[in-house]
Amino acid sequence: MSKDKADIKNPVNPPSVMIVDDEEIVLTSLQSLLRLDTDYRVVTFRSPVEALAELQKHPVDAVISDFLMPQMNGLQFLAEVKRLYPSVPRILLTGYADKGNAINAINEVGLYQYIEKPWDNDHIKLVLRNSLATKSLEETLQQKLRELDEVLRHRDALATREGMLRQELDLARQVQQNLLPRRLPEANGLRIAAKYEPVLEIGGDYYDIQELDESRLGILVADATGHGIQAALSTALLKFAFSTLIKSGQSLPEIVTGMNEILGRGLPENSFVAAIVAILDKRQKSVEIINAGLPHPLIWRRAATTVERVAANGLFLGIDLPLSYCASEATTVSLGPGDRLLLYSDGLSEVPGRDGRFFGDATMIEEIERHAATPLEQLLDWLLQSSREFCDGSQEPDDTTIVAIETI
């Protein structure tokens, strides 16, 4: 007789089948049948008590049991098997006379099926094969359910952490918003406007305006590396450094050098700040500027109807240098009637366009000249909109900050 290949489930680790019957001829016949036609590993017992003792030490994949046996009948035996291993298929062999009792007890022990004696060889192999396949599917399903439960627990844990992180970010955003000027100072003969647009909830850009005395304002436009909580902490440190030093009475280069020392001690490693620090003299209509890494400020000269670039350059703040940091010399510009001075971060100007060019100074100058008659606040809105529309979308936009001063 050739082997039924459909019965071969796993030649490397074949299923194990236990047969329990007090008749030796039944055990011998079934064991021979299964060993010849399948790759199942077969163990046999004439005593259900001994079979249970073996099962407690070595589980099997399926159990076939006689009904009428000494010491313990088949239903009692299979009930114990169910208690030990609920997922193991249980098959009852019954004589025709036992059929009624077997059917009544099926639900008690959760039989997979009962088979009448004398059995049909092909039928008993089919029942065994199907029961083992069902067990395998149930085990696979249970494993998938356990994996799903683990995924759901992991998701819940992530959601909890995300909620906590979201809460922390919201608090950091509130801190950063509270560090920005609540209102812009008023000055006779001058108009001041500012725009601040972070890409994320917490941006790396920052600006501040401090009244130094009746005639002077300290102005800061800055771009710190990073976003999120790091940016909020950097902003707080920047606010402290600027507020502390801008009113110290020191020269502007000394103020910037002092800010670099504070930032250098407080910023995380490999972090720095690009900034413009300026002092506006409202009476003289002049601005003293030190540029530490931001784009050149631009001045719209109303009388000449031209835009000038303030060519002030300097090192970033907070960087670790082998030699002492020394701020560049301040550049002073005078503002005539109707002139406009724009201090801004690179999020406005360093935007790549669809034609490969950057928004840059040239485009900004065109926009400033084209909107020379536009009120100052609306000009800033227009520049922000133009920069966003100019972007080709290949890169994420950056935080943008503009502080503008106009003489009236």
Short mmCIF file of C-alpha atoms in Angstrom, two decimals:
data_model
loop_
_atom_site.label_atom_id
_atom_site.label_comp_id
_atom_site.label_asym_id
_atom_site.label_seq_id
_atom_site.Cartn_x
_atom_site.Cartn_y
_atom_site.Cartn_z
CA MET A 1 0.00 0.00 0.00
CA SER A 2 1.43 3.35 -0.94
CA LYS A 3 1.53 6.22 1.49
CA ASP A 4 -1.12 8.91 1.27
CA LYS A 5 1.05 11.98 0.81
CA ALA A 6 -1.80 14.21 1.94
CA ASP A 7 -1.35 12.77 5.44
CA ILE A 8 2.27 13.98 5.59
CA LYS A 9 2.04 17.26 7.39
CA ASN A 10 5.57 17.82 8.59
CA PRO A 11 8.17 15.14 7.88
CA VAL A 12 10.75 16.92 10.04
CA ASN A 13 8.49 17.26 13.06
CA PRO A 14 5.52 14.94 12.38
CA PRO A 15 2.28 15.18 14.37
CA SER A 16 1.92 12.78 17.27
CA VAL A 17 -1.20 10.65 17.76
CA MET A 18 -2.14 8.73 20.90
CA ILE A 19 -4.39 5.66 20.61
CA VAL A 20 -5.99 4.23 23.77
CA ASP A 21 -7.92 0.94 23.66
CA ASP A 22 -7.99 -2.08 25.96
CA GLU A 23 -8.04 -4.41 22.94
CA GLU A 24 -4.51 -5.14 21.71
CA ILE A 25 -5.72 -6.03 18.22
CA VAL A 26 -7.29 -2.59 17.83
CA LEU A 27 -4.09 -0.87 18.88
CA THR A 28 -1.98 -3.02 16.59
CA SER A 29 -4.27 -2.51 13.61
CA LEU A 30 -4.51 1.28 13.97
CA GLN A 31 -0.83 1.72 14.72
CA SER A 32 0.14 -0.33 11.67
CA LEU A 33 -2.28 1.58 9.48
CA LEU A 34 -0.97 4.98 10.52
CA ARG A 35 2.69 4.02 10.43
CA LEU A 36 2.33 2.57 6.93
CA ASP A 37 0.18 5.30 5.38
CA THR A 38 1.28 8.43 7.27
CA ASP A 39 4.29 10.00 8.89
CA TYR A 40 2.49 10.48 12.20
CA ARG A 41 4.31 9.52 15.35
CA VAL A 42 2.00 6.99 17.05
CA VAL A 43 1.93 6.00 20.72
CA THR A 44 -0.52 3.40 22.12
CA PHE A 45 -1.87 2.52 25.55
CA ARG A 46 -4.23 -0.17 26.78
CA SER A 47 -4.81 1.67 30.07
CA PRO A 48 -6.39 5.17 30.06
CA VAL A 49 -4.79 5.83 33.46
CA GLU A 50 -1.32 5.15 32.09
CA ALA A 51 -2.15 7.19 28.99
CA LEU A 52 -3.09 10.21 31.15
CA ALA A 53 0.16 9.88 33.10
CA GLU A 54 2.10 9.94 29.84
CA LEU A 55 0.11 12.89 28.51
CA GLN A 56 0.97 14.98 31.54
CA LYS A 57 4.65 14.53 30.65
CA HIS A 58 4.45 14.50 26.85
CA PRO A 59 1.55 16.21 25.05
CA VAL A 60 0.36 14.88 21.68
CA ASP A 61 -1.45 16.46 18.74
CA ALA A 62 -4.50 14.15 18.66
CA VAL A 63 -6.08 11.42 20.77
CA ILE A 64 -8.17 8.41 19.65
CA SER A 65 -9.88 6.58 22.49
CA ASP A 66 -12.08 3.53 22.87
CA PHE A 67 -15.40 4.01 24.71
CA LEU A 68 -15.66 0.97 26.96
CA MET A 69 -12.48 0.46 28.96
CA PRO A 70 -11.70 -0.72 32.51
CA GLN A 71 -10.80 1.83 35.22
CA MET A 72 -12.14 4.74 33.15
CA ASN A 73 -14.45 4.87 30.15
CA GLY A 74 -13.56 6.75 27.00
CA LEU A 75 -15.65 9.83 27.81
CA GLN A 76 -14.10 10.21 31.25
CA PHE A 77 -10.65 9.79 29.75
CA LEU A 78 -11.26 12.32 26.99
CA ALA A 79 -12.73 14.77 29.50
CA GLU A 80 -9.39 14.66 31.33
CA VAL A 81 -7.56 15.16 28.04
CA LYS A 82 -9.73 18.21 27.39
CA ARG A 83 -8.91 19.58 30.85
CA LEU A 84 -5.18 19.14 30.20
CA TYR A 85 -5.07 20.24 26.56
CA PRO A 86 -8.29 21.93 25.36
CA SER A 87 -6.99 22.40 21.79
CA VAL A 88 -6.04 18.73 21.22
CA PRO A 89 -8.62 17.00 18.94
CA ARG A 90 -10.38 14.11 20.68
CA ILE A 91 -11.82 11.23 18.65
CA LEU A 92 -13.98 8.48 20.19
CA LEU A 93 -14.12 4.91 18.88
CA THR A 94 -17.49 3.36 19.70
CA GLY A 95 -19.26 0.09 19.11
CA TYR A 96 -22.69 0.37 17.50
CA ALA A 97 -24.34 -0.39 20.85
CA ASP A 98 -22.52 2.57 22.46
CA LYS A 99 -23.55 5.04 19.78
CA GLY A 100 -26.42 6.63 21.72
CA ASN A 101 -24.35 7.30 24.86
CA ALA A 102 -21.50 8.64 22.76
CA ILE A 103 -23.73 11.14 20.98
CA ASN A 104 -25.27 12.31 24.25
CA ALA A 105 -21.80 12.90 25.72
CA ILE A 106 -20.22 14.62 22.74
CA ASN A 107 -20.83 18.10 24.12
CA GLU A 108 -19.52 17.12 27.55
CA VAL A 109 -16.04 16.34 26.28
CA GLY A 110 -16.11 18.44 23.10
CA LEU A 111 -15.42 15.54 20.76
CA TYR A 112 -13.99 16.34 17.37
CA GLN A 113 -15.79 13.25 16.03
CA TYR A 114 -16.83 9.71 16.92
CA ILE A 115 -16.06 6.72 14.71
CA GLU A 116 -17.94 3.47 14.84
CA LYS A 117 -16.26 0.10 15.04
CA PRO A 118 -15.39 -1.55 12.77
CA TRP A 119 -13.89 1.53 11.19
CA ASP A 120 -13.06 2.35 7.60
CA ASN A 121 -9.33 2.94 7.19
CA ASP A 122 -9.65 5.78 4.73
CA HIS A 123 -12.30 7.44 6.87
CA ILE A 124 -10.26 7.33 10.06
CA LYS A 125 -7.22 8.75 8.21
CA LEU A 126 -9.38 11.53 6.78
CA VAL A 127 -10.82 12.37 10.22
CA LEU A 128 -7.33 12.44 11.73
CA ARG A 129 -5.94 14.60 8.94
CA ASN A 130 -8.80 17.08 9.22
CA SER A 131 -8.58 17.22 13.01
CA LEU A 132 -4.84 17.94 12.88
CA ALA A 133 -5.39 20.60 10.24
CA THR A 134 -8.09 22.18 12.39
CA LYS A 135 -5.78 22.15 15.41
CA SER A 136 -3.01 23.76 13.37
CA LEU A 137 -5.36 26.47 12.12
CA GLU A 138 -6.63 27.14 15.63
CA GLU A 139 -3.09 27.40 16.96
CA THR A 140 -2.14 29.75 14.12
CA LEU A 141 -5.24 31.83 14.83
CA GLN A 142 -4.41 31.98 18.54
CA GLN A 143 -0.85 33.02 17.72
CA LYS A 144 -2.13 35.76 15.41
CA LEU A 145 -4.54 36.91 18.11
CA ARG A 146 -1.69 37.06 20.63
CA GLU A 147 0.39 39.05 18.12
CA LEU A 148 -2.57 41.35 17.50
CA ASP A 149 -3.01 41.85 21.24
CA GLU A 150 0.68 42.73 21.48
CA VAL A 151 0.37 45.21 18.62
CA LEU A 152 -2.66 46.78 20.28
CA ARG A 153 -0.84 47.03 23.60
CA HIS A 154 2.15 48.59 21.80
CA ARG A 155 -0.16 51.00 19.99
CA ASP A 156 -1.83 52.00 23.25
CA ALA A 157 1.57 52.57 24.83
CA LEU A 158 2.64 54.70 21.85
CA ALA A 159 -0.61 56.65 22.02
CA THR A 160 0.00 57.31 25.70
CA ARG A 161 3.56 58.44 25.04
CA GLU A 162 2.40 60.52 22.07
CA GLY A 163 -0.20 62.17 24.27
CA MET A 164 2.43 62.99 26.89
CA LEU A 165 4.81 64.29 24.22
CA ARG A 166 2.01 66.34 22.67
CA GLN A 167 1.28 67.84 26.07
CA GLU A 168 4.94 68.68 26.61
CA LEU A 169 5.19 70.24 23.14
CA ASP A 170 2.09 72.30 23.82
CA LEU A 171 3.60 73.58 27.06
CA ALA A 172 6.88 74.35 25.25
CA ARG A 173 4.94 76.17 22.51
CA GLN A 174 3.17 78.28 25.13
CA VAL A 175 6.53 79.12 26.73
CA GLN A 176 7.97 80.16 23.39
CA GLN A 177 4.91 82.24 22.49
CA ASN A 178 5.15 84.01 25.86
CA LEU A 179 8.78 84.91 25.10
CA LEU A 180 7.79 86.84 21.97
CA PRO A 181 6.96 90.55 22.34
CA ARG A 182 3.32 90.95 23.35
CA ARG A 183 3.16 94.24 21.48
CA LEU A 184 5.47 96.23 19.29
CA PRO A 185 6.76 99.53 20.70
CA GLU A 186 5.39 102.76 19.31
CA ALA A 187 7.79 105.46 18.19
CA ASN A 188 7.07 108.89 16.79
CA GLY A 189 8.18 109.11 13.21
CA LEU A 190 8.68 105.36 12.92
CA ARG A 191 6.51 102.36 12.10
CA ILE A 192 7.59 98.89 13.21
CA ALA A 193 6.08 95.61 12.00
CA ALA A 194 7.00 91.97 12.61
CA LYS A 195 6.00 88.54 11.27
CA TYR A 196 6.81 85.23 12.87
CA GLU A 197 5.79 81.97 11.15
CA PRO A 198 7.14 78.69 12.60
CA VAL A 199 6.81 75.63 10.37
CA LEU A 200 5.96 73.40 13.31
CA GLU A 201 4.26 74.30 16.54
CA ILE A 202 7.65 75.25 17.98
CA GLY A 203 10.07 76.90 15.60
CA GLY A 204 13.74 77.68 15.76
CA ASP A 205 13.23 81.33 14.81
CA TYR A 206 12.81 84.08 17.37
CA TYR A 207 12.65 87.84 17.55
CA ASP A 208 12.61 90.37 20.35
CA ILE A 209 12.42 94.13 20.70
CA GLN A 210 13.46 95.82 23.95
CA GLU A 211 13.14 99.46 24.92
CA LEU A 212 16.57 100.62 26.13
CA ASP A 213 15.70 104.21 26.92
CA GLU A 214 13.51 106.99 25.53
CA SER A 215 15.30 107.09 22.22
CA ARG A 216 16.66 103.60 21.60
CA LEU A 217 15.32 100.12 20.94
CA GLY A 218 17.26 96.86 21.00
CA ILE A 219 16.22 94.45 18.21
CA LEU A 220 16.98 90.78 17.79
CA VAL A 221 16.12 88.47 14.87
CA ALA A 222 17.46 84.95 15.36
CA ASP A 223 17.39 81.45 13.91
CA ALA A 224 18.43 78.64 16.28
CA THR A 225 19.19 75.14 15.05
CA GLY A 226 16.48 72.54 15.59
CA HIS A 227 12.77 72.54 16.21
CA GLY A 228 10.50 71.33 18.96
CA ILE A 229 11.48 71.32 22.60
CA GLN A 230 15.16 71.92 21.80
CA ALA A 231 14.19 75.09 19.92
CA ALA A 232 12.00 76.23 22.82
CA LEU A 233 14.87 75.80 25.27
CA SER A 234 17.30 77.54 22.89
CA THR A 235 14.83 80.39 22.51
CA ALA A 236 14.55 80.80 26.28
CA LEU A 237 18.34 80.96 26.56
CA LEU A 238 18.50 83.42 23.66
CA LYS A 239 15.86 85.61 25.31
CA PHE A 240 17.87 85.60 28.55
CA ALA A 241 21.15 86.46 26.81
CA PHE A 242 19.64 89.27 24.73
CA SER A 243 17.55 90.79 27.54
CA THR A 244 20.44 90.68 29.98
CA LEU A 245 23.07 92.26 27.75
CA ILE A 246 21.16 94.64 25.48
CA LYS A 247 20.47 96.93 28.46
CA SER A 248 23.96 96.64 29.92
CA GLY A 249 25.24 99.85 28.38
CA GLN A 250 28.01 97.99 26.58
CA SER A 251 28.87 98.53 22.95
CA LEU A 252 27.03 96.42 20.41
CA PRO A 253 30.12 94.24 19.66
CA GLU A 254 30.53 93.65 23.42
CA ILE A 255 26.86 92.72 23.69
CA VAL A 256 27.11 90.21 20.84
CA THR A 257 30.32 88.76 22.27
CA GLY A 258 28.61 88.34 25.65
CA MET A 259 25.61 86.67 24.01
CA ASN A 260 27.97 84.23 22.31
CA GLU A 261 29.52 83.31 25.67
CA ILE A 262 26.12 82.65 27.28
CA LEU A 263 24.87 80.66 24.30
CA GLY A 264 28.10 78.73 24.01
CA ARG A 265 27.77 77.55 27.62
CA GLY A 266 24.07 76.77 27.42
CA LEU A 267 23.30 75.41 23.96
CA PRO A 268 23.46 71.65 23.28
CA GLU A 269 26.50 70.34 21.44
CA ASN A 270 26.55 71.14 17.70
CA SER A 271 23.85 73.77 18.14
CA PHE A 272 24.24 77.41 17.27
CA VAL A 273 22.27 80.56 16.53
CA ALA A 274 22.31 82.83 13.50
CA ALA A 275 21.20 86.30 14.52
CA ILE A 276 21.01 89.98 13.76
CA VAL A 277 21.42 92.20 16.81
CA ALA A 278 20.60 95.85 16.26
CA ILE A 279 20.08 99.08 18.16
CA LEU A 280 17.60 101.54 16.66
CA ASP A 281 18.05 105.21 17.53
CA LYS A 282 14.59 106.67 17.07
CA ARG A 283 15.72 110.28 17.23
CA GLN A 284 18.64 109.92 14.84
CA LYS A 285 16.67 107.52 12.60
CA SER A 286 19.72 105.29 12.48
CA VAL A 287 20.29 101.59 13.13
CA GLU A 288 23.49 99.97 14.41
CA ILE A 289 23.67 96.39 13.15
CA ILE A 290 25.78 93.29 13.76
CA ASN A 291 24.92 90.34 11.56
CA ALA A 292 25.92 86.95 12.97
CA GLY A 293 25.01 84.62 10.15
CA LEU A 294 21.62 85.77 8.82
CA PRO A 295 20.97 87.14 5.29
CA HIS A 296 21.97 90.74 4.66
CA PRO A 297 19.31 93.24 5.76
CA LEU A 298 17.68 95.23 2.94
CA ILE A 299 16.82 98.93 2.86
CA TRP A 300 14.24 100.44 0.55
CA ARG A 301 15.36 104.00 -0.20
CA ARG A 302 12.26 105.92 -1.08
CA ALA A 303 14.05 108.96 -2.44
CA ALA A 304 16.14 106.88 -4.85
CA THR A 305 13.45 104.21 -5.34
CA THR A 306 16.10 101.55 -4.94
CA VAL A 307 16.84 98.72 -2.51
CA GLU A 308 20.25 98.52 -0.83
CA ARG A 309 21.83 95.50 0.79
CA VAL A 310 23.49 96.08 4.20
CA ALA A 311 26.70 94.09 3.70
CA ALA A 312 27.25 93.14 7.34
CA ASN A 313 28.77 89.73 8.04
CA GLY A 314 29.80 87.86 11.16
CA LEU A 315 30.14 84.48 12.85
CA PHE A 316 27.26 82.46 14.26
CA LEU A 317 26.63 82.65 18.00
CA GLY A 318 27.21 79.75 20.36
CA ILE A 319 29.80 77.97 18.25
CA ASP A 320 32.85 76.46 19.91
CA LEU A 321 35.93 78.19 18.52
CA PRO A 322 39.57 77.38 19.21
CA LEU A 323 40.16 81.10 19.76
CA SER A 324 38.06 83.64 21.59
CA TYR A 325 34.93 84.81 19.78
CA CYS A 326 35.12 88.40 18.63
CA ALA A 327 32.03 90.04 17.22
CA SER A 328 32.39 91.93 13.97
CA GLU A 329 32.31 95.69 13.91
CA ALA A 330 28.83 97.15 13.91
CA THR A 331 27.47 98.66 10.72
CA THR A 332 25.38 101.81 11.10
CA VAL A 333 22.76 102.78 8.55
CA SER A 334 20.72 105.96 8.43
CA LEU A 335 17.09 105.95 7.39
CA GLY A 336 15.67 108.79 5.38
CA PRO A 337 11.98 109.73 5.13
CA GLY A 338 9.93 106.79 3.86
CA ASP A 339 12.85 104.35 3.99
CA ARG A 340 12.21 100.78 5.04
CA LEU A 341 14.72 98.46 6.74
CA LEU A 342 14.02 94.70 6.68
CA LEU A 343 15.75 92.25 9.05
CA TYR A 344 14.78 88.63 8.29
CA SER A 345 15.72 85.00 8.72
CA ASP A 346 16.80 82.72 5.87
CA GLY A 347 13.44 80.96 5.90
CA LEU A 348 12.21 83.89 3.81
CA SER A 349 15.00 84.19 1.27
CA GLU A 350 16.64 80.77 0.91
CA VAL A 351 13.66 79.10 -0.75
CA PRO A 352 14.33 76.99 -3.89
CA GLY A 353 12.13 77.75 -6.88
CA ARG A 354 10.87 75.57 -9.73
CA ASP A 355 13.46 77.02 -12.13
CA GLY A 356 16.39 76.12 -9.85
CA ARG A 357 16.83 79.68 -8.58
CA PHE A 358 16.34 80.73 -4.95
CA PHE A 359 13.85 83.32 -3.82
CA GLY A 360 16.92 85.21 -2.61
CA ASP A 361 17.82 88.86 -2.44
CA ALA A 362 17.17 89.55 -6.11
CA THR A 363 13.58 88.36 -5.98
CA MET A 364 12.99 90.06 -2.66
CA ILE A 365 14.32 93.32 -4.04
CA GLU A 366 11.93 93.02 -6.99
CA GLU A 367 9.00 92.41 -4.63
CA ILE A 368 9.97 95.28 -2.31
CA GLU A 369 10.29 97.69 -5.24
CA ARG A 370 7.03 96.47 -6.78
CA HIS A 371 5.14 96.98 -3.52
CA ALA A 372 6.79 100.25 -2.50
CA ALA A 373 3.39 101.84 -1.98
CA THR A 374 1.99 98.91 -0.02
CA PRO A 375 1.59 99.56 3.72
CA LEU A 376 4.44 98.04 5.75
CA GLU A 377 2.36 95.32 7.46
CA GLN A 378 0.84 94.24 4.16
CA LEU A 379 4.27 94.22 2.51
CA LEU A 380 5.45 91.62 5.02
CA ASP A 381 2.34 89.52 4.35
CA TRP A 382 3.02 89.78 0.63
CA LEU A 383 6.66 88.74 1.01
CA LEU A 384 5.67 85.68 3.06
CA GLN A 385 3.03 84.69 0.52
CA SER A 386 5.38 85.22 -2.44
CA SER A 387 8.09 83.13 -0.78
CA ARG A 388 5.69 80.25 -0.15
CA GLU A 389 4.33 80.40 -3.72
CA PHE A 390 7.88 80.56 -5.10
CA CYS A 391 8.84 77.29 -3.35
CA ASP A 392 8.93 74.25 -5.64
CA GLY A 393 7.82 71.95 -2.83
CA SER A 394 10.95 69.78 -2.94
CA GLN A 395 11.94 70.88 0.55
CA GLU A 396 10.07 71.52 3.73
CA PRO A 397 9.66 75.26 4.35
CA ASP A 398 11.69 76.78 7.16
CA ASP A 399 10.65 79.04 10.00
CA THR A 400 10.38 82.63 8.89
CA THR A 401 10.78 85.85 10.82
CA ILE A 402 10.79 89.45 9.57
CA VAL A 403 11.17 92.66 11.56
CA ALA A 404 10.71 95.82 9.50
CA ILE A 405 11.24 99.49 10.39
CA GLU A 406 9.84 102.33 8.33
CA THR A 407 10.42 106.03 8.77
CA ILE A 408 7.30 108.10 8.35
#
